[in-house]
PDB file of C-alpha atoms in Angstrom:
ATOM      1  CA  MET A 193      15.533  22.524  -7.726  1.00 85.00           C
ATOM      2  CA  HIS A 194      14.548  23.112 -11.342  1.00 96.00           C
ATOM      3  CA  THR A 195      10.953  22.261 -12.170  1.00 98.00           C
ATOM      4  CA  ARG A 196       8.897  20.761 -14.967  1.00 98.00           C
ATOM      5  CA  ARG A 197       5.179  20.204 -15.451  1.00 98.00           C
ATOM      6  CA  ILE A 198       2.837  17.237 -15.294  1.00 98.00           C
ATOM      7  CA  GLY A 199      -0.533  18.465 -16.437  1.00 98.00           C
ATOM      8  CA  ASP A 200      -1.139  21.700 -14.575  1.00 96.00           C
ATOM      9  CA  VAL A 201       1.163  20.757 -11.671  1.00 98.00           C
ATOM     10  CA  GLU A 202       4.736  21.979 -11.315  1.00 98.00           C
ATOM     11  CA  VAL A 203       7.073  19.253 -10.038  1.00 98.00           C
ATOM     12  CA  SER A 204      10.780  18.852  -9.407  1.00 98.00           C
ATOM     13  CA  ALA A 205      12.735  18.086 -12.585  1.00 98.00           C
ATOM     14  CA  VAL A 206      13.901  14.841 -10.966  1.00 98.00           C
ATOM     15  CA  GLY A 207      11.424  12.696  -9.051  1.00 98.00           C
ATOM     16  CA  LEU A 208      11.862   9.632  -6.861  1.00 98.00           C
ATOM     17  CA  GLY A 209      10.895   6.086  -7.761  1.00 98.00           C
ATOM     18  CA  ALA A 210       9.967   4.468  -4.436  1.00 98.00           C
ATOM     19  CA  MET A 211       9.672   0.846  -5.644  1.00 97.00           C
ATOM     20  CA  PRO A 212      13.105  -0.363  -4.340  1.00 97.00           C
ATOM     21  CA  MET A 213      11.921   0.342  -0.801  1.00 97.00           C
ATOM     22  CA  SER A 214       9.186  -2.306  -0.965  1.00 97.00           C
ATOM     23  CA  ILE A 215      10.241  -5.173  -3.210  1.00 95.00           C
ATOM     24  CA  GLU A 216      12.871  -7.908  -2.866  1.00 94.00           C
ATOM     25  CA  GLY A 217      16.084  -6.623  -1.284  1.00 94.00           C
ATOM     26  CA  ARG A 218      14.283  -3.716   0.361  1.00 96.00           C
ATOM     27  CA  PRO A 219      15.824  -1.876   3.311  1.00 97.00           C
ATOM     28  CA  ASP A 220      14.277  -1.626   6.758  1.00 97.00           C
ATOM     29  CA  THR A 221      11.549   0.918   7.389  1.00 97.00           C
ATOM     30  CA  ALA A 222      13.866   3.383   9.118  1.00 98.00           C
ATOM     31  CA  ARG A 223      16.204   3.622   6.122  1.00 98.00           C
ATOM     32  CA  SER A 224      13.292   3.857   3.726  1.00 98.00           C
ATOM     33  CA  LEU A 225      11.777   6.758   5.652  1.00 98.00           C
ATOM     34  CA  ALA A 226      15.200   8.424   5.819  1.00 98.00           C
ATOM     35  CA  THR A 227      15.477   8.064   2.023  1.00 98.00           C
ATOM     36  CA  LEU A 228      12.053   9.568   1.429  1.00 98.00           C
ATOM     37  CA  HIS A 229      12.773  12.424   3.820  1.00 98.00           C
ATOM     38  CA  ALA A 230      16.141  13.035   2.131  1.00 98.00           C
ATOM     39  CA  ALA A 231      14.290  13.372  -1.166  1.00 98.00           C
ATOM     40  CA  LEU A 232      11.918  15.937   0.314  1.00 98.00           C
ATOM     41  CA  ASP A 233      14.816  17.827   1.918  1.00 98.00           C
ATOM     42  CA  ALA A 234      16.499  17.962  -1.497  1.00 98.00           C
ATOM     43  CA  GLY A 235      13.412  19.515  -3.110  1.00 98.00           C
ATOM     44  CA  VAL A 236      11.813  16.453  -4.717  1.00 98.00           C
ATOM     45  CA  THR A 237       8.084  17.044  -5.233  1.00 98.00           C
ATOM     46  CA  LEU A 238       7.224  13.962  -7.336  1.00 98.00           C
ATOM     47  CA  ILE A 239       7.166  10.465  -5.854  1.00 98.00           C
ATOM     48  CA  ASP A 240       6.241   7.439  -7.938  1.00 98.00           C
ATOM     49  CA  THR A 241       4.651   4.408  -6.312  1.00 98.00           C
ATOM     50  CA  ALA A 242       2.103   1.653  -7.086  1.00 98.00           C
ATOM     51  CA  ASP A 243      -0.140  -0.746  -5.225  1.00 98.00           C
ATOM     52  CA  ALA A 244       1.900  -3.643  -6.675  1.00 97.00           C
ATOM     53  CA  TYR A 245       5.157  -2.540  -5.049  1.00 97.00           C
ATOM     54  CA  HIS A 246       5.308  -5.154  -2.298  1.00 96.00           C
ATOM     55  CA  MET A 247       6.483  -8.732  -1.759  1.00 95.00           C
ATOM     56  CA  GLY A 248       3.963 -10.864   0.108  1.00 93.00           C
ATOM     57  CA  ALA A 249       0.392 -11.269  -1.046  1.00 93.00           C
ATOM     58  CA  ASP A 250      -0.730 -10.022   2.362  1.00 95.00           C
ATOM     59  CA  GLU A 251       0.995  -6.626   2.046  1.00 96.00           C
ATOM     60  CA  VAL A 252      -0.543  -5.122  -1.090  1.00 96.00           C
ATOM     61  CA  GLY A 253       0.144  -1.398  -1.124  1.00 96.00           C
ATOM     62  CA  HIS A 254       3.224  -1.635   1.111  1.00 97.00           C
ATOM     63  CA  ASN A 255       4.950   1.127  -0.846  1.00 98.00           C
ATOM     64  CA  GLU A 256       1.936   3.438  -0.873  1.00 98.00           C
ATOM     65  CA  THR A 257       1.626   3.077   2.900  1.00 98.00           C
ATOM     66  CA  LEU A 258       5.327   3.806   3.327  1.00 98.00           C
ATOM     67  CA  VAL A 259       5.126   6.913   1.130  1.00 98.00           C
ATOM     68  CA  ALA A 260       2.054   8.159   3.008  1.00 98.00           C
ATOM     69  CA  LYS A 261       3.848   7.709   6.343  1.00 98.00           C
ATOM     70  CA  ALA A 262       6.903   9.625   5.102  1.00 98.00           C
ATOM     71  CA  LEU A 263       4.829  12.512   3.762  1.00 98.00           C
ATOM     72  CA  ALA A 264       2.746  12.782   6.921  1.00 98.00           C
ATOM     73  CA  SER A 265       5.889  13.031   9.040  1.00 97.00           C
ATOM     74  CA  HIS A 266       7.626  15.767   7.032  1.00 98.00           C
ATOM     75  CA  ASP A 267       6.757  19.446   6.839  1.00 97.00           C
ATOM     76  CA  ARG A 268       7.117  19.418   3.020  1.00 95.00           C
ATOM     77  CA  GLY A 269       4.919  16.365   2.530  1.00 96.00           C
ATOM     78  CA  GLY A 270       1.978  18.462   1.391  1.00 96.00           C
ATOM     79  CA  ASP A 271       3.970  19.845  -1.538  1.00 96.00           C
ATOM     80  CA  VAL A 272       4.431  16.434  -3.190  1.00 98.00           C
ATOM     81  CA  LEU A 273       2.586  15.017  -6.185  1.00 98.00           C
ATOM     82  CA  VAL A 274       2.154  11.304  -5.547  1.00 98.00           C
ATOM     83  CA  ALA A 275       1.865   9.242  -8.718  1.00 98.00           C
ATOM     84  CA  THR A 276       0.507   5.761  -8.127  1.00 98.00           C
ATOM     85  CA  LYS A 277      -0.648   3.006 -10.436  1.00 98.00           C
ATOM     86  CA  GLY A 278      -3.131   0.161 -10.697  1.00 98.00           C
ATOM     87  CA  GLY A 279      -3.549  -2.865 -12.955  1.00 97.00           C
ATOM     88  CA  HIS A 280      -0.510  -4.899 -11.903  1.00 96.00           C
ATOM     89  CA  LEU A 281      -0.633  -7.533  -9.174  1.00 96.00           C
ATOM     90  CA  ARG A 282       1.871  -9.617  -7.216  1.00 95.00           C
ATOM     91  CA  PRO A 283       0.417 -12.945  -6.009  1.00 92.00           C
ATOM     92  CA  GLY A 284       3.258 -13.300  -3.507  1.00 89.00           C
ATOM     93  CA  ASP A 285       5.328 -15.932  -5.311  1.00 91.00           C
ATOM     94  CA  GLY A 286       7.646 -13.399  -6.928  1.00 88.00           C
ATOM     95  CA  SER A 287       5.620 -13.172 -10.134  1.00 93.00           C
ATOM     96  CA  TRP A 288       3.762 -10.205 -11.627  1.00 95.00           C
ATOM     97  CA  THR A 289       0.278 -10.614 -13.084  1.00 97.00           C
ATOM     98  CA  LEU A 290      -2.208  -8.290 -14.762  1.00 98.00           C
ATOM     99  CA  ASP A 291      -5.788  -7.178 -14.260  1.00 98.00           C
ATOM    100  CA  GLY A 292      -6.851  -4.255 -16.417  1.00 98.00           C
ATOM    101  CA  SER A 293     -10.569  -4.789 -15.926  1.00 98.00           C
ATOM    102  CA  PRO A 294     -12.549  -1.666 -15.061  1.00 98.00           C
ATOM    103  CA  ALA A 295     -13.875  -3.353 -11.908  1.00 98.00           C
ATOM    104  CA  HIS A 296     -10.366  -4.066 -10.667  1.00 98.00           C
ATOM    105  CA  LEU A 297      -9.035  -0.609 -11.506  1.00 98.00           C
ATOM    106  CA  ARG A 298     -11.902   0.999  -9.658  1.00 98.00           C
ATOM    107  CA  SER A 299     -11.410  -1.131  -6.534  1.00 98.00           C
ATOM    108  CA  ALA A 300      -7.634  -0.664  -6.739  1.00 98.00           C
ATOM    109  CA  CYS A 301      -8.053   3.090  -6.918  1.00 98.00           C
ATOM    110  CA  GLU A 302     -10.360   3.085  -3.901  1.00 98.00           C
ATOM    111  CA  ALA A 303      -7.815   1.063  -1.922  1.00 98.00           C
ATOM    112  CA  SER A 304      -4.984   3.396  -2.966  1.00 98.00           C
ATOM    113  CA  LEU A 305      -7.044   6.384  -1.828  1.00 98.00           C
ATOM    114  CA  ARG A 306      -7.394   4.843   1.626  1.00 98.00           C
ATOM    115  CA  ARG A 307      -3.720   3.935   1.936  1.00 98.00           C
ATOM    116  CA  LEU A 308      -2.531   7.354   0.777  1.00 98.00           C
ATOM    117  CA  GLY A 309      -5.056   9.052   3.050  1.00 97.00           C
ATOM    118  CA  VAL A 310      -6.275  11.499   0.413  1.00 97.00           C
ATOM    119  CA  GLU A 311      -9.631  12.469  -1.052  1.00 96.00           C
ATOM    120  CA  ALA A 312      -8.253  12.403  -4.611  1.00 98.00           C
ATOM    121  CA  ILE A 313      -5.098  10.819  -6.022  1.00 98.00           C
ATOM    122  CA  GLY A 314      -2.812  13.398  -7.629  1.00 98.00           C
ATOM    123  CA  LEU A 315      -1.800  11.216 -10.587  1.00 98.00           C
ATOM    124  CA  TYR A 316      -3.240   7.758 -11.231  1.00 98.00           C
ATOM    125  CA  GLN A 317      -1.747   5.656 -14.014  1.00 98.00           C
ATOM    126  CA  PHE A 318      -2.826   2.417 -15.673  1.00 98.00           C
ATOM    127  CA  HIS A 319       0.189   0.261 -14.853  1.00 98.00           C
ATOM    128  CA  ARG A 320       0.435  -2.111 -17.823  1.00 98.00           C
ATOM    129  CA  PRO A 321      -1.859  -3.201 -20.673  1.00 98.00           C
ATOM    130  CA  ASP A 322      -3.757  -6.414 -20.001  1.00 98.00           C
ATOM    131  CA  PRO A 323      -4.101  -8.465 -23.220  1.00 98.00           C
ATOM    132  CA  ARG A 324      -7.327 -10.003 -21.892  1.00 98.00           C
ATOM    133  CA  VAL A 325      -9.049  -6.614 -21.599  1.00 98.00           C
ATOM    134  CA  PRO A 326      -9.629  -4.148 -24.455  1.00 98.00           C
ATOM    135  CA  TYR A 327      -7.349  -1.177 -23.856  1.00 98.00           C
ATOM    136  CA  ALA A 328     -10.243   1.239 -24.332  1.00 98.00           C
ATOM    137  CA  GLU A 329     -12.096  -0.374 -21.409  1.00 98.00           C
ATOM    138  CA  SER A 330      -9.117  -0.004 -19.066  1.00 98.00           C
ATOM    139  CA  VAL A 331      -8.520   3.625 -19.987  1.00 98.00           C
ATOM    140  CA  GLY A 332     -12.269   4.221 -19.857  1.00 98.00           C
ATOM    141  CA  ALA A 333     -12.139   3.302 -16.170  1.00 98.00           C
ATOM    142  CA  LEU A 334      -9.543   6.037 -15.637  1.00 98.00           C
ATOM    143  CA  ARG A 335     -11.805   8.491 -17.443  1.00 98.00           C
ATOM    144  CA  GLU A 336     -14.651   7.661 -15.065  1.00 98.00           C
ATOM    145  CA  LEU A 337     -12.391   8.053 -12.021  1.00 98.00           C
ATOM    146  CA  LEU A 338     -11.227  11.386 -13.404  1.00 98.00           C
ATOM    147  CA  ASP A 339     -14.787  12.584 -14.043  1.00 98.00           C
ATOM    148  CA  GLU A 340     -15.827  11.523 -10.537  1.00 98.00           C
ATOM    149  CA  GLY A 341     -12.971  13.452  -8.948  1.00 98.00           C
ATOM    150  CA  LYS A 342     -11.357  10.385  -7.371  1.00 98.00           C
ATOM    151  CA  ILE A 343      -8.175  11.167  -9.304  1.00 98.00           C
ATOM    152  CA  ARG A 344      -6.944  14.619 -10.294  1.00 98.00           C
ATOM    153  CA  MET A 345      -4.879  13.529 -13.294  1.00 98.00           C
ATOM    154  CA  ALA A 346      -4.624  10.388 -15.416  1.00 98.00           C
ATOM    155  CA  GLY A 347      -1.673   8.712 -17.046  1.00 98.00           C
ATOM    156  CA  ILE A 348      -0.604   5.400 -18.567  1.00 98.00           C
ATOM    157  CA  SER A 349       2.471   3.221 -18.239  1.00 98.00           C
ATOM    158  CA  ASN A 350       4.270   0.751 -20.503  1.00 98.00           C
ATOM    159  CA  ALA A 351       2.342   2.018 -23.535  1.00 98.00           C
ATOM    160  CA  ASP A 352       3.166   2.163 -27.245  1.00 98.00           C
ATOM    161  CA  PRO A 353       2.455   5.155 -29.539  1.00 98.00           C
ATOM    162  CA  ASP A 354      -0.935   3.838 -30.667  1.00 98.00           C
ATOM    163  CA  GLN A 355      -2.004   3.304 -27.065  1.00 98.00           C
ATOM    164  CA  ILE A 356      -0.835   6.806 -26.139  1.00 98.00           C
ATOM    165  CA  ARG A 357      -2.957   8.341 -28.895  1.00 98.00           C
ATOM    166  CA  GLN A 358      -5.933   6.122 -28.019  1.00 98.00           C
ATOM    167  CA  ALA A 359      -5.680   6.949 -24.307  1.00 98.00           C
ATOM    168  CA  ASP A 360      -5.504  10.683 -24.980  1.00 98.00           C
ATOM    169  CA  GLU A 361      -8.591  10.437 -27.180  1.00 98.00           C
ATOM    170  CA  ILE A 362     -10.561   8.390 -24.633  1.00 98.00           C
ATOM    171  CA  LEU A 363      -9.571  10.827 -21.888  1.00 98.00           C
ATOM    172  CA  GLY A 364     -10.716  13.756 -23.997  1.00 98.00           C
ATOM    173  CA  GLY A 365      -7.239  15.255 -24.362  1.00 98.00           C
ATOM    174  CA  ARG A 366      -6.577  14.924 -20.618  1.00 98.00           C
ATOM    175  CA  LEU A 367      -3.714  12.403 -20.720  1.00 98.00           C
ATOM    176  CA  VAL A 368      -0.908  14.008 -18.704  1.00 98.00           C
ATOM    177  CA  SER A 369       1.787  11.335 -18.428  1.00 98.00           C
ATOM    178  CA  VAL A 370       3.356   8.263 -19.968  1.00 98.00           C
ATOM    179  CA  GLN A 371       5.640   6.185 -17.761  1.00 98.00           C
ATOM    180  CA  ASN A 372       7.811   3.875 -19.846  1.00 98.00           C
ATOM    181  CA  GLN A 373      11.097   2.096 -19.376  1.00 97.00           C
ATOM    182  CA  PHE A 374      13.961   4.148 -20.783  1.00 97.00           C
ATOM    183  CA  SER A 375      17.680   3.988 -20.054  1.00 96.00           C
ATOM    184  CA  PRO A 376      21.065   3.822 -21.807  1.00 95.00           C
ATOM    185  CA  VAL A 377      20.551   0.077 -22.188  1.00 92.00           C
ATOM    186  CA  PHE A 378      16.829   0.252 -23.062  1.00 94.00           C
ATOM    187  CA  ARG A 379      16.091   2.883 -25.690  1.00 95.00           C
ATOM    188  CA  SER A 380      13.168   1.376 -27.567  1.00 95.00           C
ATOM    189  CA  SER A 381      10.820   3.961 -25.998  1.00 97.00           C
ATOM    190  CA  GLU A 382      12.325   6.776 -28.103  1.00 97.00           C
ATOM    191  CA  PRO A 383       9.188   6.886 -30.332  1.00 98.00           C
ATOM    192  CA  GLU A 384       6.972   7.245 -27.249  1.00 98.00           C
ATOM    193  CA  LEU A 385       9.224   9.996 -25.890  1.00 98.00           C
ATOM    194  CA  ARG A 386       9.042  11.892 -29.196  1.00 98.00           C
ATOM    195  CA  LEU A 387       5.248  11.538 -29.307  1.00 98.00           C
ATOM    196  CA  CYS A 388       4.943  12.828 -25.743  1.00 98.00           C
ATOM    197  CA  ASP A 389       7.096  15.802 -26.707  1.00 98.00           C
ATOM    198  CA  GLU A 390       4.775  16.466 -29.652  1.00 98.00           C
ATOM    199  CA  LEU A 391       1.636  16.175 -27.489  1.00 98.00           C
ATOM    200  CA  GLY A 392       3.038  18.046 -24.495  1.00 98.00           C
ATOM    201  CA  VAL A 393       2.527  14.980 -22.289  1.00 98.00           C
ATOM    202  CA  ALA A 394       5.035  14.305 -19.499  1.00 98.00           C
ATOM    203  CA  PHE A 395       7.329  11.341 -20.150  1.00 98.00           C
ATOM    204  CA  LEU A 396       8.466   9.597 -16.946  1.00 98.00           C
ATOM    205  CA  PRO A 397      11.369   7.191 -17.630  1.00 98.00           C
ATOM    206  CA  TRP A 398      11.357   4.293 -15.201  1.00 96.00           C
ATOM    207  CA  GLY A 399      14.514   2.264 -14.594  1.00 95.00           C
ATOM    208  CA  PRO A 400      16.658   5.141 -15.946  1.00 96.00           C
ATOM    209  CA  PHE A 401      19.908   3.463 -14.869  1.00 95.00           C
ATOM    210  CA  GLY A 402      19.020   0.133 -16.482  1.00 90.00           C
ATOM    211  CA  GLY A 403      17.210  -1.470 -13.561  1.00 77.00           C
ATOM    212  CA  ILE A 404      18.115  -2.125  -9.935  1.00 74.00           C
ATOM    213  CA  SER A 405      20.570  -4.934 -10.736  1.00 64.00           C
ATOM    214  CA  ARG A 406      22.410  -2.920 -13.404  1.00 70.00           C
ATOM    215  CA  ALA A 407      22.470   0.530 -11.817  1.00 62.00           C
ATOM    216  CA  GLY A 408      25.970   0.068 -10.424  1.00 71.00           C
ATOM    217  CA  GLU A 409      27.339  -0.958 -13.822  1.00 82.00           C
ATOM    218  CA  LEU A 410      26.335   2.208 -15.680  1.00 87.00           C
ATOM    219  CA  ALA A 411      29.794   3.785 -15.882  1.00 80.00           C
ATOM    220  CA  THR A 412      31.509   0.588 -17.024  1.00 82.00           C
ATOM    221  CA  ALA A 413      28.812  -0.873 -19.268  1.00 79.00           C
ATOM    222  CA  HIS A 414      28.377   2.440 -21.102  1.00 86.00           C
ATOM    223  CA  ALA A 415      31.837   3.972 -21.207  1.00 91.00           C
ATOM    224  CA  PRO A 416      30.872   7.456 -22.496  1.00 94.00           C
ATOM    225  CA  PHE A 417      28.666   8.000 -19.446  1.00 95.00           C
ATOM    226  CA  GLY A 418      31.583   7.203 -17.163  1.00 94.00           C
ATOM    227  CA  ARG A 419      34.038   9.273 -19.170  1.00 96.00           C
ATOM    228  CA  ILE A 420      31.808  12.363 -19.241  1.00 97.00           C
ATOM    229  CA  ALA A 421      31.039  11.924 -15.550  1.00 96.00           C
ATOM    230  CA  GLN A 422      34.747  11.955 -14.776  1.00 96.00           C
ATOM    231  CA  ALA A 423      35.230  15.104 -16.837  1.00 97.00           C
ATOM    232  CA  HIS A 424      32.516  16.898 -14.840  1.00 97.00           C
ATOM    233  CA  GLY A 425      33.513  15.423 -11.497  1.00 97.00           C
ATOM    234  CA  VAL A 426      30.069  13.873 -10.972  1.00 97.00           C
ATOM    235  CA  SER A 427      28.537  10.390 -10.958  1.00 96.00           C
ATOM    236  CA  ALA A 428      27.575   8.547 -14.117  1.00 95.00           C
ATOM    237  CA  HIS A 429      24.034   8.479 -12.720  1.00 96.00           C
ATOM    238  CA  GLN A 430      23.915  12.280 -12.769  1.00 97.00           C
ATOM    239  CA  VAL A 431      25.145  12.292 -16.361  1.00 98.00           C
ATOM    240  CA  CYS A 432      22.464   9.761 -17.311  1.00 97.00           C
ATOM    241  CA  LEU A 433      19.661  11.839 -15.815  1.00 98.00           C
ATOM    242  CA  ALA A 434      21.022  15.096 -17.267  1.00 98.00           C
ATOM    243  CA  TRP A 435      21.126  13.426 -20.685  1.00 98.00           C
ATOM    244  CA  MET A 436      17.470  12.454 -20.336  1.00 98.00           C
ATOM    245  CA  LEU A 437      16.461  15.921 -19.169  1.00 98.00           C
ATOM    246  CA  ALA A 438      18.206  17.406 -22.208  1.00 98.00           C
ATOM    247  CA  LYS A 439      16.132  15.284 -24.589  1.00 97.00           C
ATOM    248  CA  SER A 440      12.887  17.195 -24.037  1.00 98.00           C
ATOM    249  CA  PRO A 441      11.264  19.523 -21.504  1.00 98.00           C
ATOM    250  CA  VAL A 442       8.527  16.900 -21.016  1.00 98.00           C
ATOM    251  CA  VAL A 443      10.975  14.360 -19.534  1.00 98.00           C
ATOM    252  CA  VAL A 444      10.788  13.911 -15.753  1.00 98.00           C
ATOM    253  CA  PRO A 445      13.024  11.008 -14.657  1.00 98.00           C
ATOM    254  CA  ILE A 446      12.015   8.985 -11.591  1.00 98.00           C
ATOM    255  CA  PRO A 447      15.216   7.210 -10.486  1.00 97.00           C
ATOM    256  CA  GLY A 448      14.726   4.590  -7.828  1.00 96.00           C
ATOM    257  CA  ALA A 449      16.517   4.850  -4.507  1.00 96.00           C
ATOM    258  CA  SER A 450      16.688   3.026  -1.201  1.00 96.00           C
ATOM    259  CA  ARG A 451      19.454   5.100   0.417  1.00 97.00           C
ATOM    260  CA  PRO A 452      19.460   8.818   1.232  1.00 98.00           C
ATOM    261  CA  GLU A 453      22.790   9.346  -0.556  1.00 98.00           C
ATOM    262  CA  SER A 454      21.402   7.856  -3.780  1.00 97.00           C
ATOM    263  CA  ILE A 455      18.538  10.312  -4.149  1.00 98.00           C
ATOM    264  CA  ARG A 456      20.739  13.222  -3.042  1.00 98.00           C
ATOM    265  CA  ASP A 457      23.102  12.362  -5.878  1.00 97.00           C
ATOM    266  CA  SER A 458      20.308  11.972  -8.433  1.00 97.00           C
ATOM    267  CA  VAL A 459      18.668  15.342  -7.771  1.00 98.00           C
ATOM    268  CA  ARG A 460      21.948  17.126  -8.534  1.00 98.00           C
ATOM    269  CA  ALA A 461      21.511  16.056 -12.159  1.00 98.00           C
ATOM    270  CA  ALA A 462      18.999  18.883 -12.581  1.00 98.00           C
ATOM    271  CA  ASP A 463      21.894  21.359 -12.290  1.00 97.00           C
ATOM    272  CA  LEU A 464      24.244  19.512 -14.651  1.00 98.00           C
ATOM    273  CA  VAL A 465      24.508  21.107 -18.096  1.00 97.00           C
ATOM    274  CA  LEU A 466      25.915  18.897 -20.839  1.00 98.00           C
ATOM    275  CA  THR A 467      27.355  20.299 -24.062  1.00 97.00           C
ATOM    276  CA  PRO A 468      25.718  19.485 -27.409  1.00 97.00           C
ATOM    277  CA  GLU A 469      28.785  17.400 -28.227  1.00 98.00           C
ATOM    278  CA  GLU A 470      28.441  15.397 -25.005  1.00 98.00           C
ATOM    279  CA  ILE A 471      24.750  14.809 -25.619  1.00 98.00           C
ATOM    280  CA  ALA A 472      25.488  13.608 -29.148  1.00 97.00           C
ATOM    281  CA  GLU A 473      28.142  11.213 -27.794  1.00 96.00           C
ATOM    282  CA  LEU A 474      25.708   9.820 -25.235  1.00 97.00           C
ATOM    283  CA  ASP A 475      22.988   9.473 -27.860  1.00 96.00           C
ATOM    284  CA  ALA A 476      25.388   7.340 -29.906  1.00 93.00           C
ATOM    285  CA  ALA A 477      26.704   5.337 -26.956  1.00 88.00           C
TER     286      ALA A 477
END
């Protein structure tokens, strides 16, 4: 497995987004654990989760608990950087709400620490800006958690360029990651990706295949991805991830998976080399 860096930590070039294993349509626990173990067997050392990845209001942190169980039951579990997030909530009616208050982020972090069973969270990210709370206050809470040693690294998610610069300043140059939506169908985060490249901050594209509902349509909805995949004898998903990896050395995709075969396919993208002409075609697709 090729590697990249998040802060001072070396991680697999392709990570795993664990959300599909805890939200609507999720598989049973056995298949989820098999998927997580397949990722570890394939060399994945970055797993993305969040306290809001659950369905019912009475199961907050379902995904974090699942990830912790998988890591504890695998001999490579100690090699993994777990990236979790706080600031998003799911009341249990299918909706997503926000709470970026420092008090909430602190309590959310404490709860995540307990569920993950660690003394410090490897990477803690502010999940999404809350318009009711000044951004500086939310990021300031991360700075305090960082200074107290409750988190080892701090990142932000769903941020624009101004917020990235502001967060890095508030954190004293210690911002290590930006997790934004980015895919063939959703490319409006290009400015954030370029800024991360300039700052040397890891850029973690979420929903790289266009979201759970669209993942299976990648090859048909974006013909060049399917055509180039056929030429290489690989899946369109591998081509998509290889295209992202070619954009900048700071890019670390976190494709979601809920089946062992899905993550096994995704990690092979790290070995796929696209030609400059193919990359240009995909950029224009």
